C-alpha positions as a LaTeX table, in Angstrom:
\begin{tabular}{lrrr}
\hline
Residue & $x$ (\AA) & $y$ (\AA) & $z$ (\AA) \\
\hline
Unk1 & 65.53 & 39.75 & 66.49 \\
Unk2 & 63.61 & 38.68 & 69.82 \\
Unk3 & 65.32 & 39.55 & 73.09 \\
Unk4 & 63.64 & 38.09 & 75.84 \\
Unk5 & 64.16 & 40.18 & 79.26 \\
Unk6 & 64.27 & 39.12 & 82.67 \\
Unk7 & 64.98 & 40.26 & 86.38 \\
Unk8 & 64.26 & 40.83 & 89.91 \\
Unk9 & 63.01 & 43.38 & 92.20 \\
Unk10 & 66.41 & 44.74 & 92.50 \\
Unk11 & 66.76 & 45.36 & 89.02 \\
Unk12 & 63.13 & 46.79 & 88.10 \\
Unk13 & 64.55 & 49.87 & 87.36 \\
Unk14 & 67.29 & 49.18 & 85.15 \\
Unk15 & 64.95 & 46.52 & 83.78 \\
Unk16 & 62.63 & 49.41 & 82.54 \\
Unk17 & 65.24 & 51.94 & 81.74 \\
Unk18 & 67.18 & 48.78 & 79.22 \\
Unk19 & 63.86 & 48.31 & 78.15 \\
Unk20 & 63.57 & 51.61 & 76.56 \\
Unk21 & 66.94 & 51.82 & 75.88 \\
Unk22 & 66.53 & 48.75 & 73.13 \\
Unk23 & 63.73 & 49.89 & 71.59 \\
Unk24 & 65.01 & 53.09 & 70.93 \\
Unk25 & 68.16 & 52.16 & 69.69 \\
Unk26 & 68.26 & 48.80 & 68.18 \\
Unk27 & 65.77 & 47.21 & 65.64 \\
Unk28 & 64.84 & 44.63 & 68.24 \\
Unk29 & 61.16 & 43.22 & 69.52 \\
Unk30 & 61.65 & 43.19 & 73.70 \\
Unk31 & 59.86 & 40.34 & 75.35 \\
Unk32 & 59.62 & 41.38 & 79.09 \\
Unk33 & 59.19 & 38.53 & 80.98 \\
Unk34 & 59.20 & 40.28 & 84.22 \\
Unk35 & 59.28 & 41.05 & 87.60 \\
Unk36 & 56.67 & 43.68 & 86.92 \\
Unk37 & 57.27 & 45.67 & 90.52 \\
Unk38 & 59.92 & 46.09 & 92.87 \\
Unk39 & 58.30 & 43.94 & 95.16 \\
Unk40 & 60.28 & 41.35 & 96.29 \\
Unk41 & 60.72 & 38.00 & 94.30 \\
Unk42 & 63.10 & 35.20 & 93.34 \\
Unk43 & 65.72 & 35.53 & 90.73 \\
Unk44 & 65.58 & 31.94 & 90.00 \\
Unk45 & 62.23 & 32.09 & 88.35 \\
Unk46 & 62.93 & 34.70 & 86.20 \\
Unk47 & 66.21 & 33.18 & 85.03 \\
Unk48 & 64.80 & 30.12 & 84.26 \\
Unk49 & 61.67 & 32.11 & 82.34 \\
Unk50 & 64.19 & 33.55 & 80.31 \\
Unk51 & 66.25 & 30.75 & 79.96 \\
Unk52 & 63.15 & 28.76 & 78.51 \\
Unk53 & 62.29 & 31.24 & 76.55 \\
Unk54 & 65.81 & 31.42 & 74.35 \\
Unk55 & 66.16 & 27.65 & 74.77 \\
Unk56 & 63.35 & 27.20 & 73.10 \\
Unk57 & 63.91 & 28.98 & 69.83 \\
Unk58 & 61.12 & 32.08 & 71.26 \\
Unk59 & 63.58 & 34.56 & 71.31 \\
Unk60 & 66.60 & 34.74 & 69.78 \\
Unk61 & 68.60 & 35.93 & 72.69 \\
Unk62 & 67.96 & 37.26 & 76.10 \\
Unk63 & 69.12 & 39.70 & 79.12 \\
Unk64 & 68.54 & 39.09 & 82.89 \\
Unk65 & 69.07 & 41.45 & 85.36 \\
Unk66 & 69.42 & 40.56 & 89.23 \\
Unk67 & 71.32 & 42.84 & 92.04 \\
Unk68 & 74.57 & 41.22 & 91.52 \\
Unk69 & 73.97 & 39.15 & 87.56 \\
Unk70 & 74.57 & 36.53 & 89.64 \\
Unk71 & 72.33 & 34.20 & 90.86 \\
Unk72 & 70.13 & 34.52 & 88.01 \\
Unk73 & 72.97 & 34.15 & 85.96 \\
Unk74 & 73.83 & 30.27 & 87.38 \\
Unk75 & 69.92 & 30.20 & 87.59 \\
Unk76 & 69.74 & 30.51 & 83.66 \\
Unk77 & 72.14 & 28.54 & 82.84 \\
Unk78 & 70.69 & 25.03 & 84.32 \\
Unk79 & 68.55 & 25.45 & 81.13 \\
Unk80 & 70.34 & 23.31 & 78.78 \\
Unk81 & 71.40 & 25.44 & 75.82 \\
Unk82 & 71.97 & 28.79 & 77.41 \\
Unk83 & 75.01 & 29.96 & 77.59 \\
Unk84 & 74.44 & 33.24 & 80.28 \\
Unk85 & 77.22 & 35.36 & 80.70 \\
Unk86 & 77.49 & 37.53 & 83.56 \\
Unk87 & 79.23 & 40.74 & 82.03 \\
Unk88 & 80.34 & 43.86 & 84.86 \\
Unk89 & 82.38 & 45.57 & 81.48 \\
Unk90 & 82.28 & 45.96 & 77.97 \\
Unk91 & 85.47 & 43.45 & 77.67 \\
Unk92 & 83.59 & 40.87 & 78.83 \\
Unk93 & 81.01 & 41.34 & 76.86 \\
Unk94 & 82.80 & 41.24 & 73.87 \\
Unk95 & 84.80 & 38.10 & 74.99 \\
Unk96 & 81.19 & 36.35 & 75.76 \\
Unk97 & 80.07 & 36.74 & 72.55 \\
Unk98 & 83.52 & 36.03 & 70.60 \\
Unk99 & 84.98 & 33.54 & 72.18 \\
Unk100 & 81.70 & 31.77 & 74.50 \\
Unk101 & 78.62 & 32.56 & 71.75 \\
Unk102 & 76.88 & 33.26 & 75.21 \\
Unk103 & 73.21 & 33.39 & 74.59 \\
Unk104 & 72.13 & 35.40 & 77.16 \\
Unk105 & 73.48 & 38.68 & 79.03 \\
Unk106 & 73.69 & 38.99 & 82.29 \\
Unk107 & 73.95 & 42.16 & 84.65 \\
Unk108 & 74.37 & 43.25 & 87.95 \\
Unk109 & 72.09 & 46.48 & 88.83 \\
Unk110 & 73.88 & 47.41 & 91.80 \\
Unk111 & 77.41 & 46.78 & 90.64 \\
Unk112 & 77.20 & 49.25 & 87.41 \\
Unk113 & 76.04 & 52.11 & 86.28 \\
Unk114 & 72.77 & 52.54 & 84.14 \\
Unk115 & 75.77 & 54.43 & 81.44 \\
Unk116 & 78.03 & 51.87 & 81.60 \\
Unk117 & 75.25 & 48.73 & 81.28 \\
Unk118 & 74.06 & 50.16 & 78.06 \\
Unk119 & 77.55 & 50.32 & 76.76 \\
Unk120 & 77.59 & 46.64 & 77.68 \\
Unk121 & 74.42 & 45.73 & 76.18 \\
Unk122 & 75.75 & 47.89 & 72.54 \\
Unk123 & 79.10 & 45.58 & 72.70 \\
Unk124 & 77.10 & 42.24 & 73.28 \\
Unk125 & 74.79 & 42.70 & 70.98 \\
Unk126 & 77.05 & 43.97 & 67.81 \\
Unk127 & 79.84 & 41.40 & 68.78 \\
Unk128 & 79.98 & 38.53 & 66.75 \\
Unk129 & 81.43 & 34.71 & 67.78 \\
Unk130 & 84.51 & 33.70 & 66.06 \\
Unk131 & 83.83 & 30.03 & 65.61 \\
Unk132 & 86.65 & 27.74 & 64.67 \\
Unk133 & 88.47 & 26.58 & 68.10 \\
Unk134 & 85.96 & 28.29 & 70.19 \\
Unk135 & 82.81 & 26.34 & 68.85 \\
Unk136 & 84.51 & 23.04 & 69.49 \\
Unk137 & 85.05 & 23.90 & 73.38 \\
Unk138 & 81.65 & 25.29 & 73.15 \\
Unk139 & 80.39 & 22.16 & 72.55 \\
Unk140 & 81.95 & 20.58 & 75.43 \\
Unk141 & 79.91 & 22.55 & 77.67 \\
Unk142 & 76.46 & 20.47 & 77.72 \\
Unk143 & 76.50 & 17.02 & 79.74 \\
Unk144 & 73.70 & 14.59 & 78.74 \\
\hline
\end{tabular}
């Protein structure tokens, strides 16, 4: 599986740290899309980068990473077909996946603990969705 990465400068940190994290752990290729420092950028870009990048079939899934999850959460999901779920506990990162088949994970550096964001990330990713009544309201999401 491809997971696509994203963030801003005040998430470099945790960016790198997740980074490792997932390829130590999981049986996953990491495509980091950036920032690459923690010099000062906009979250939007990297949403949409990441955004892009599962939208268009590159990576299976991705995770973006801002100071609060989000603004680069509502910046991901203008992409049409991303479903980016900001997720503060493991409870809502189970009920993303479940019951919303989100695409992407989204995270808040400064609002959680570098423990407790890898316990969201484990949840996310071996969480499956249900289907059934779920995938119907899923697919009143998208406006053409």
């Amino acid at each position: 599986m491809k997971i696509a990465i994203g963030c801003d400068h005040a998430a470099f940190e945790e960016k790198k740290i997740i980074i490792d994290y997932i390829e130590s752990n999981f049986e996953y290729q990491v495509i980091d899309l950036g920032c690459h420092s923690s010099d000062s950028v906009d979250y939007p870009e990297y949403g949409h980068l990441v955004g892009k990048h599962v939208a268009s079939g590159k990576s299976d899934k991705g995770i973006i990473l801002c100071g609060s999850g989000l603004g680069i959460s509502i910046a991901a999901n203008k992409i049409n077909g991303i479903r980016a779920a900001l997720c503060l506990s493991t409870e809502y990162a189970e009920i993303s996946r479940k019951h919303n088949d989100s695409n992407i994970l989204a995270l808040g550096a400064r609002f959680v603990d570098i423990d407790n964001l890898k316990s969201i990330i484990d949840v996310w990713f071996t969480t499956k969705f249900e289907g059934g009544r779920h995938l119907t309201r899923i697919n009143k999401i998208e406006l053409t």
